[in-house]
Structures are given as structure tokens and as C-alpha cells.
């Protein structure tokens, strides 16, 4: 075994090839060792931290990171706020009082909002989100996640005044007229005040001491096995590997080299939330009415639908740990495809069959449970894990913009599918499920060939799996060691004999 001294205090060691595992490219390791004189120590500390995280169970992680769990839950309430702001409006389209105030009268004497206005109201939200998302990619780079969220909450609170005082349908185009919207921003803002900045963001900006301080604020002090320095070293290690393997940190870098595949995956993954047929859930009250149920029964079923969805989301926490993300996403989509076929078949039955009407409503509740057990929550885990750490914010922004554009198209289609012909719609009713079964089938096939399994992988390992072009179906089982190259290894500078003994001892453990 031959050793070559670097110009700093790390050693680049020539070692025997290991054809059973993937490794960091040799040239990337050499470049890192030159740029970072302390990479040998960093590599060792990162190895220890990565092994510790892989051996950590769910309960142990909660005990170690209780504050991180708490802050994540509080700040993630912004998703509930978004759902409240957007889904509730679509459901109010099914309430007669709402239609009488903002709609127009049909020939049969009933009031209804036209398909064009339904599309305009629901899609106005998506257009506003696209603008905000694009700006977020730049703002968070300069000011961090925490300050970006706080600034957005302040602006949101101000715009709710327009919503609250809306008196006609044109004012509704810029918001939803409910004072209940004010109950969300304040507690989220308070959580942001006390929450620290993301340690990953701080590491990417070279603020290593701040990253350690932030990490310590998120962890409990009673765990003697936790080493903050080594955990920060793991973040630095991953960041430096990604610097060597990717192009940069701008939007256009998401479409270059290895990151192009990662961007495609996160964009389509989020788009699947729509194409699996989930738009029916947002229009559940309208859908139930189109299926033949009365206004009161339709609204009550919608309440039950979201209750079952909540149960599904809670169960997804356990399922993701045991089953994995890819498996849940794929089989969830398959199950929803079958449910859509059955729902569409019910829609083709005679309109005067009450049993069919209730069966259709029940099936949509089951559909919602499956969605919230699989595709709904798992999507957020996948887009966060499968994008590179350096391009994470911008990758997620692009994925969400793709989702919003898809939602604009889907809402236009859904509004016309569920609106009567008297108001310019197509009046498909429950038969609309056949259309979404078709889109579901297409994205299910895509998942089988293109969606990887990130469960049990560190960010550094995922970077190498993508860099080496491993097929999605082989991500789970491919062996990998990110702490060495194909034929070289970087270690702390020490005597040649001691270094050789240390390397051989680690190889004998068979850990990596």
C-alpha cells in the first residue's frame, strides 16, 4: 500500500479497489483534499456520525431531537394553513348560500357559480403561489429559511384584510373571505422566532460555528453518544462532495448534469399528487352533489372524508419507517387507480339509484384515506431527500411550481367536469374518475422505472448513487462507501505504519 502526502495535513492513500461497492470518484476526493486541508479529519468524523444516524431508531431520534420535532410540527402547520385557504373555497362551491351570494341563477331556479369563475378563483391562488415560490428561491439563499418564512407570514396577514372584506366575486379572486385565516400566521410566526436557522443552510454558507450552535439548540443535552462536531462534519462532508459533483447553486444548475435527473424526479413526484386523481378531494362537496347526493349529505361526507385523511396521515409515519417511500408511493397509486375505475363505473349507473350514490361517496372517502396514507405525505419526504442539499430549496421551488401549473390545468378540467351544462360545464359527475384513472396509470408506470428509494440513505450516499447513474429500482440494494474513492482514500496525516494499521482495522470491521 503506497501513500502520497498532500500539501496539507491530510493523506491521500492508494488502496485496493473494491468492486462490490460504489465510492466517491477518485478525482473528486483529490480535489477536496487540496481545497480543504482538514478533510482527513472531516472524513473520519463524518464516518462516525453517519454510522450513528443509520443505527438510530425512530424513538431514539425523537429523544435526541425533541426540539427539532416540535419546531418541524409547528412550522409545518403552514401546510395546514395552505390547505385551509385553498381546499375550503372549492368545497364552498357546493353550498347553496355561498352560490346565492356569489353565483348566478340557472334556468331551474338554483344558483351556481360558473365554471369559468370557479377556475379563476381556484387558479388565482396557484398563480400567486408560483410568483411567491420563484422569489423564495432567491430570498432564502440570502436570508435563510427562518427569516423567509417570517417575512411571508407578515405579508400574508396583511392580505387577509382583502379577503375578509370581499363583497363580490371579483374581490374573491384575491382571497377567501373568512376571518378564520388569521388564526394560522401568529403561532407559526412565534415558532419561527424561537426556532434556530437550519444547520445545513449555515454549513453551505460557511458558518460552521453557527451551524453547531443551531444543532445544539435542536437536540437534548442528556445523550452522551451525540457529538455535535461530528454531525456538523457530516454536513460539511456531504456539502463538499456535492460541490465536486454538481455545477452550482442557481436555478439553471438544477437542469445540468447529474442534477437534471434529480430535478425531473422531484418535479414529477410532486405532480403525481395531482395526476393520481386527488383533485376530487378538494372538490369533495361538489363531487358528492354531482354524484346525486343532497347539499347537507355532501358537506357532511366531506367532513368525514378529511377526518379519514387525517388518520391516514398519522399511519403514514409508521408505514414510511417500515415499508419505504418508493413502495408506498407506487402501491398507493396502484390502489387509487383501482378505486377510480370503480368510482367511474358507479357514475355510469342510473342517477336514481341511492345505493350507488352512497357507494360513490364511500369510495371517495376510502380513496382519500389511501392518498393520505401514501402519496399525500410521502411526497414531502421524497422531494426533500431526493434533491441535492446545495440545490434543495431551488429544486423544491421548481417542483412546487410544476405542481402549481399542473394544479391550474387540473382545476380547470375538474371545474368543467363537475359543473352543469347550464353554467358552461360538461356535467360528467362521477364518470370524471375514468379520466383521472388514465393519468394515474401513466404516472404509476413512471414511478416503477424512475422513482428511487431513499430510505436508509444519507444525503452523501444519494449524491453518489445519482452521480453513478444507478437505476431507480436498484437504489435500495446497491452497496456504497462514501468515505473512500475507487482506488484512493483520504485520512488524517499520521505515521505511515499507524495509518496502514487503522485502515486495515476498519476494513476488518466490515462496516463500510
Short mmCIF file of C-alpha atoms in Angstrom, two decimals, residues 84-426:
data_model
loop_
_atom_site.label_atom_id
_atom_site.label_comp_id
_atom_site.label_asym_id
_atom_site.label_seq_id
_atom_site.Cartn_x
_atom_site.Cartn_y
_atom_site.Cartn_z
CA UNK A 84 -57.45 25.62 4.72
CA UNK A 85 -57.10 28.60 2.40
CA UNK A 86 -57.40 26.65 -0.85
CA UNK A 87 -59.47 23.50 -0.32
CA UNK A 88 -62.21 25.15 1.75
CA UNK A 89 -63.12 27.54 -1.06
CA UNK A 90 -63.59 24.70 -3.54
CA UNK A 91 -65.90 22.94 -1.07
CA UNK A 92 -67.96 26.08 -0.56
CA UNK A 93 -68.90 25.91 -4.23
CA UNK A 94 -71.31 23.18 -3.10
CA UNK A 95 -73.11 25.34 -0.51
CA UNK A 96 -76.30 27.00 -1.68
CA UNK A 97 -75.90 30.12 0.48
CA UNK A 98 -72.46 30.70 -0.98
CA UNK A 99 -73.80 30.27 -4.52
CA UNK A 100 -76.70 32.64 -3.84
CA UNK A 101 -74.30 35.38 -2.71
CA UNK A 102 -71.63 34.99 -5.42
CA UNK A 103 -73.26 32.96 -8.22
CA UNK A 104 -75.99 33.41 -10.84
CA UNK A 105 -79.36 31.74 -11.30
CA UNK A 106 -79.83 28.71 -13.56
CA UNK A 107 -82.98 28.08 -15.62
CA UNK A 108 -84.15 25.61 -12.93
CA UNK A 109 -84.04 28.37 -10.31
CA UNK A 110 -80.91 27.17 -8.50
CA UNK A 111 -77.88 29.40 -8.03
CA UNK A 112 -74.44 28.29 -9.18
CA UNK A 113 -71.03 29.82 -9.85
CA UNK A 114 -69.99 29.39 -13.47
CA UNK A 115 -67.19 27.02 -14.45
CA UNK A 116 -65.11 29.97 -15.69
CA UNK A 117 -65.32 31.79 -12.35
CA UNK A 118 -64.65 28.61 -10.39
CA UNK A 119 -61.47 28.14 -12.40
CA UNK A 120 -60.49 31.79 -11.97
CA UNK A 121 -60.98 31.73 -8.19
CA UNK A 122 -59.14 28.48 -7.55
CA UNK A 123 -56.34 29.18 -10.01
CA UNK A 124 -55.75 32.71 -8.74
CA UNK A 125 -54.24 31.06 -5.67
CA UNK A 126 -51.90 28.93 -7.79
CA UNK A 127 -50.71 31.89 -9.88
CA UNK A 128 -49.91 33.84 -6.72
CA UNK A 129 -48.02 30.85 -5.31
CA UNK A 130 -45.91 30.49 -8.46
CA UNK A 131 -44.75 34.11 -8.17
CA UNK A 132 -44.03 33.71 -4.47
CA UNK A 133 -42.22 30.41 -4.94
CA UNK A 134 -39.88 31.77 -7.57
CA UNK A 135 -38.97 34.70 -5.32
CA UNK A 136 -38.44 32.34 -2.37
CA UNK A 137 -35.60 30.57 -4.14
CA UNK A 138 -33.59 33.80 -4.18
CA UNK A 139 -34.69 35.18 -0.79
CA UNK A 140 -33.88 32.07 1.25
CA UNK A 141 -30.40 31.84 -0.31
CA UNK A 142 -29.54 35.24 1.12
CA UNK A 143 -31.55 35.39 4.35
CA UNK A 144 -32.17 31.76 5.35
CA UNK A 145 -35.31 29.68 5.73
CA UNK A 146 -36.37 31.16 9.05
CA UNK A 147 -36.44 34.82 8.01
CA UNK A 148 -38.06 33.93 4.69
CA UNK A 149 -40.99 32.22 6.42
CA UNK A 150 -41.39 35.08 8.90
CA UNK A 151 -41.49 37.67 6.13
CA UNK A 152 -44.05 35.66 4.17
CA UNK A 153 -46.29 35.33 7.23
CA UNK A 154 -46.28 39.10 7.76
CA UNK A 155 -47.33 39.74 4.15
CA UNK A 156 -49.97 37.02 4.34
CA UNK A 157 -51.52 38.53 7.46
CA UNK A 158 -51.86 41.87 5.70
CA UNK A 159 -53.51 40.45 2.58
CA UNK A 160 -56.18 38.64 4.62
CA UNK A 161 -57.84 42.04 5.13
CA UNK A 162 -58.78 41.99 1.44
CA UNK A 163 -60.26 38.53 1.86
CA UNK A 164 -62.24 39.44 4.95
CA UNK A 165 -63.94 42.43 3.36
CA UNK A 166 -64.71 40.76 0.00
CA UNK A 167 -68.23 41.69 -1.09
CA UNK A 168 -68.35 40.27 -4.62
CA UNK A 169 -66.84 37.50 -6.68
CA UNK A 170 -64.19 39.77 -8.21
CA UNK A 171 -62.78 40.55 -4.77
CA UNK A 172 -62.74 36.83 -4.06
CA UNK A 173 -60.19 36.47 -6.86
CA UNK A 174 -57.52 37.83 -4.49
CA UNK A 175 -58.55 35.78 -1.49
CA UNK A 176 -61.06 33.89 0.62
CA UNK A 177 -63.44 35.92 2.78
CA UNK A 178 -63.00 34.23 6.16
CA UNK A 179 -61.56 35.78 9.32
CA UNK A 180 -60.51 32.29 10.44
CA UNK A 181 -57.47 32.69 8.19
CA UNK A 182 -55.96 34.96 10.83
CA UNK A 183 -55.67 32.10 13.32
CA UNK A 184 -52.74 30.49 11.45
CA UNK A 185 -49.93 33.05 10.89
CA UNK A 186 -49.37 34.18 14.50
CA UNK A 187 -48.50 30.81 16.12
CA UNK A 188 -46.29 29.89 13.15
CA UNK A 189 -44.53 33.26 13.39
CA UNK A 190 -43.90 32.75 17.12
CA UNK A 191 -42.43 29.31 16.41
CA UNK A 192 -40.08 30.88 13.85
CA UNK A 193 -38.92 33.46 16.39
CA UNK A 194 -37.68 30.76 18.76
CA UNK A 195 -36.54 28.22 16.14
CA UNK A 196 -32.87 28.29 15.04
CA UNK A 197 -31.78 28.53 11.42
CA UNK A 198 -31.20 25.29 9.53
CA UNK A 199 -27.69 23.91 10.29
CA UNK A 200 -27.47 22.71 6.67
CA UNK A 201 -28.05 26.26 5.38
CA UNK A 202 -25.43 27.60 7.77
CA UNK A 203 -22.88 24.97 6.66
CA UNK A 204 -23.47 25.83 2.98
CA UNK A 205 -22.72 29.46 3.84
CA UNK A 206 -19.51 28.61 5.71
CA UNK A 207 -20.90 29.48 9.16
CA UNK A 208 -19.67 26.32 10.87
CA UNK A 209 -19.73 27.62 14.47
CA UNK A 210 -23.29 28.91 13.97
CA UNK A 211 -24.28 25.55 12.50
CA UNK A 212 -23.03 23.77 15.61
CA UNK A 213 -24.84 26.23 17.89
CA UNK A 214 -28.04 25.76 15.89
CA UNK A 215 -27.71 21.98 16.06
CA UNK A 216 -27.23 22.06 19.84
CA UNK A 217 -30.41 24.12 20.19
CA UNK A 218 -32.32 21.36 18.40
CA UNK A 219 -31.00 18.45 20.48
CA UNK A 220 -31.38 17.25 24.05
CA UNK A 221 -28.33 17.60 26.29
CA UNK A 222 -28.66 14.24 28.02
CA UNK A 223 -27.40 11.97 25.21
CA UNK A 224 -23.74 11.19 25.82
CA UNK A 225 -23.43 9.37 22.47
CA UNK A 226 -24.21 12.50 20.44
CA UNK A 227 -21.30 14.54 19.11
CA UNK A 228 -22.34 17.85 17.52
CA UNK A 229 -18.92 18.37 15.94
CA UNK A 230 -19.11 15.06 14.10
CA UNK A 231 -22.68 15.72 12.93
CA UNK A 232 -21.62 19.10 11.53
CA UNK A 233 -18.63 17.35 9.94
CA UNK A 234 -21.08 15.01 8.18
CA UNK A 235 -22.90 18.05 6.78
CA UNK A 236 -19.60 19.58 5.61
CA UNK A 237 -18.55 16.25 4.10
CA UNK A 238 -21.78 15.97 2.11
CA UNK A 239 -21.60 19.61 1.04
CA UNK A 240 -18.04 19.27 -0.27
CA UNK A 241 -18.82 16.08 -2.17
CA UNK A 242 -21.80 17.76 -3.83
CA UNK A 243 -19.67 20.79 -4.74
CA UNK A 244 -17.39 18.47 -6.71
CA UNK A 245 -20.22 16.51 -8.33
CA UNK A 246 -22.65 19.32 -9.25
CA UNK A 247 -22.45 22.58 -11.17
CA UNK A 248 -23.58 25.32 -8.79
CA UNK A 249 -26.49 26.68 -6.75
CA UNK A 250 -28.55 28.68 -9.26
CA UNK A 251 -31.88 27.72 -10.82
CA UNK A 252 -30.30 26.74 -14.13
CA UNK A 253 -27.91 24.39 -12.31
CA UNK A 254 -30.92 22.21 -11.49
CA UNK A 255 -31.02 21.27 -15.18
CA UNK A 256 -27.33 20.46 -15.60
CA UNK A 257 -25.50 17.14 -15.36
CA UNK A 258 -26.50 14.80 -12.54
CA UNK A 259 -28.94 17.32 -11.08
CA UNK A 260 -31.14 17.18 -14.18
CA UNK A 261 -32.28 13.67 -13.22
CA UNK A 262 -32.86 14.71 -9.63
CA UNK A 263 -34.90 17.73 -10.74
CA UNK A 264 -37.02 15.57 -13.05
CA UNK A 265 -37.75 13.16 -10.20
CA UNK A 266 -38.80 15.77 -7.63
CA UNK A 267 -40.92 17.67 -10.19
CA UNK A 268 -42.81 14.60 -11.38
CA UNK A 269 -43.08 13.24 -7.84
CA UNK A 270 -44.93 16.35 -6.74
CA UNK A 271 -47.01 16.39 -9.93
CA UNK A 272 -48.18 12.87 -9.08
CA UNK A 273 -50.12 14.36 -6.16
CA UNK A 274 -52.44 15.80 -8.81
CA UNK A 275 -52.32 13.21 -11.57
CA UNK A 276 -53.17 10.34 -9.21
CA UNK A 277 -56.73 11.77 -9.13
CA UNK A 278 -56.61 13.70 -5.86
CA UNK A 279 -58.38 16.82 -7.22
CA UNK A 280 -61.68 15.15 -6.34
CA UNK A 281 -60.84 15.54 -2.65
CA UNK A 282 -60.60 19.32 -2.90
CA UNK A 283 -63.97 19.38 -4.64
CA UNK A 284 -65.49 16.65 -2.50
CA UNK A 285 -68.72 18.53 -1.67
CA UNK A 286 -69.25 19.44 -5.32
CA UNK A 287 -68.31 15.91 -6.39
CA UNK A 288 -70.80 14.34 -3.98
CA UNK A 289 -73.52 16.64 -5.29
CA UNK A 290 -72.61 15.82 -8.88
CA UNK A 291 -72.89 12.15 -7.92
CA UNK A 292 -76.50 12.81 -6.80
CA UNK A 293 -76.30 13.49 -3.04
CA UNK A 294 -78.03 16.45 -1.37
CA UNK A 295 -76.12 19.53 -0.18
CA UNK A 296 -76.26 18.62 3.51
CA UNK A 297 -75.24 14.99 3.00
CA UNK A 298 -72.47 16.08 0.61
CA UNK A 299 -70.96 18.53 3.09
CA UNK A 300 -71.19 16.05 5.99
CA UNK A 301 -69.44 13.39 3.92
CA UNK A 302 -66.70 15.90 3.13
CA UNK A 303 -66.07 16.43 6.84
CA UNK A 304 -65.79 12.67 7.30
CA UNK A 305 -63.50 12.47 4.28
CA UNK A 306 -60.95 14.83 5.80
CA UNK A 307 -61.18 13.00 9.13
CA UNK A 308 -60.25 9.72 7.48
CA UNK A 309 -57.48 11.54 5.64
CA UNK A 310 -56.03 12.66 8.98
CA UNK A 311 -55.97 9.08 10.23
CA UNK A 312 -54.17 8.01 7.05
CA UNK A 313 -51.53 10.70 7.54
CA UNK A 314 -50.81 9.55 11.10
CA UNK A 315 -50.44 5.95 9.96
CA UNK A 316 -48.06 7.04 7.20
CA UNK A 317 -45.45 7.90 9.86
CA UNK A 318 -45.23 4.23 10.77
CA UNK A 319 -45.56 2.97 7.20
CA UNK A 320 -42.66 5.10 5.91
CA UNK A 321 -40.34 3.64 8.55
CA UNK A 322 -41.28 0.03 7.81
CA UNK A 323 -42.08 -0.03 4.11
CA UNK A 324 -40.13 2.80 2.50
CA UNK A 325 -41.07 5.76 0.31
CA UNK A 326 -40.99 4.24 -3.18
CA UNK A 327 -43.10 1.23 -2.18
CA UNK A 328 -45.75 3.39 -0.51
CA UNK A 329 -45.89 5.79 -3.44
CA UNK A 330 -46.10 3.06 -6.08
CA UNK A 331 -48.65 0.80 -4.40
CA UNK A 332 -50.67 3.77 -3.19
CA UNK A 333 -51.01 4.91 -6.80
CA UNK A 334 -52.00 1.40 -7.93
CA UNK A 335 -54.71 1.22 -5.25
CA UNK A 336 -56.07 4.66 -6.18
CA UNK A 337 -56.16 3.64 -9.84
CA UNK A 338 -58.43 0.70 -8.99
CA UNK A 339 -60.65 2.90 -6.81
CA UNK A 340 -61.01 5.45 -9.62
CA UNK A 341 -62.12 2.74 -12.04
CA UNK A 342 -64.80 1.62 -9.55
CA UNK A 343 -65.92 5.21 -8.85
CA UNK A 344 -66.22 5.91 -12.57
CA UNK A 345 -68.26 2.73 -13.03
CA UNK A 346 -70.63 3.87 -10.26
CA UNK A 347 -71.02 7.17 -12.11
CA UNK A 348 -72.21 5.29 -15.18
CA UNK A 349 -75.09 3.73 -13.19
CA UNK A 350 -78.63 5.22 -13.29
CA UNK A 351 -78.96 8.50 -11.37
CA UNK A 352 -81.97 7.34 -9.33
CA UNK A 353 -80.06 4.58 -7.50
CA UNK A 354 -79.45 5.88 -3.96
CA UNK A 355 -77.24 2.92 -3.02
CA UNK A 356 -74.87 3.78 -5.88
CA UNK A 357 -74.75 7.41 -4.76
CA UNK A 358 -73.69 6.45 -1.24
CA UNK A 359 -71.29 3.86 -2.56
CA UNK A 360 -69.62 6.55 -4.65
CA UNK A 361 -69.28 8.80 -1.61
CA UNK A 362 -67.87 5.97 0.49
CA UNK A 363 -65.34 5.04 -2.17
CA UNK A 364 -64.07 8.62 -2.33
CA UNK A 365 -63.54 8.51 1.44
CA UNK A 366 -61.53 5.30 1.03
CA UNK A 367 -59.61 6.98 -1.82
CA UNK A 368 -58.75 9.90 0.49
CA UNK A 369 -57.57 7.54 3.23
CA UNK A 370 -55.25 5.75 0.77
CA UNK A 371 -53.98 9.07 -0.63
CA UNK A 372 -53.18 10.46 2.83
CA UNK A 373 -51.51 7.20 3.84
CA UNK A 374 -49.25 7.15 0.79
CA UNK A 375 -48.85 9.81 -1.90
CA UNK A 376 -50.04 12.78 0.17
CA UNK A 377 -47.45 12.83 2.99
CA UNK A 378 -44.73 10.69 1.38
CA UNK A 379 -44.32 13.27 -1.40
CA UNK A 380 -42.81 15.78 1.03
CA UNK A 381 -40.27 13.25 2.25
CA UNK A 382 -39.28 12.27 -1.28
CA UNK A 383 -38.77 15.80 -2.65
CA UNK A 384 -36.69 16.73 0.40
CA UNK A 385 -34.49 13.63 0.27
CA UNK A 386 -34.00 13.23 -3.48
CA UNK A 387 -32.84 16.79 -4.23
CA UNK A 388 -29.21 17.67 -3.52
CA UNK A 389 -28.56 19.60 -0.29
CA UNK A 390 -26.97 22.52 -2.15
CA UNK A 391 -29.89 22.85 -4.59
CA UNK A 392 -32.61 21.68 -2.23
CA UNK A 393 -34.53 24.96 -1.91
CA UNK A 394 -34.43 25.71 -5.62
CA UNK A 395 -35.28 22.11 -6.58
CA UNK A 396 -38.28 22.16 -4.26
CA UNK A 397 -39.33 25.56 -5.62
CA UNK A 398 -39.21 24.23 -9.19
CA UNK A 399 -41.08 21.09 -8.16
CA UNK A 400 -43.76 23.12 -6.43
CA UNK A 401 -44.09 25.47 -9.41
CA UNK A 402 -44.55 22.41 -11.61
CA UNK A 403 -47.21 21.23 -9.16
CA UNK A 404 -48.99 24.58 -9.25
CA UNK A 405 -49.00 24.71 -13.04
CA UNK A 406 -50.40 21.19 -13.04
CA UNK A 407 -53.00 22.23 -10.48
CA UNK A 408 -54.12 25.13 -12.66
CA UNK A 409 -54.77 22.75 -15.55
CA UNK A 410 -56.36 20.14 -13.27
CA UNK A 411 -58.69 22.63 -11.60
CA UNK A 412 -59.87 23.98 -14.93
CA UNK A 413 -60.61 20.44 -16.09
CA UNK A 414 -62.23 19.43 -12.79
CA UNK A 415 -64.41 22.55 -12.66
CA UNK A 416 -65.77 21.80 -16.12
CA UNK A 417 -66.17 18.09 -15.31
CA UNK A 418 -68.30 18.78 -12.23
CA UNK A 419 -70.23 21.88 -13.36
CA UNK A 420 -73.64 21.61 -15.00
CA UNK A 421 -74.06 22.29 -18.71
CA UNK A 422 -76.28 25.26 -17.85
CA UNK A 423 -73.21 27.03 -16.43
CA UNK A 424 -70.90 26.03 -19.29
CA UNK A 425 -69.61 22.78 -17.75
CA UNK A 426 -69.51 19.21 -19.07
#
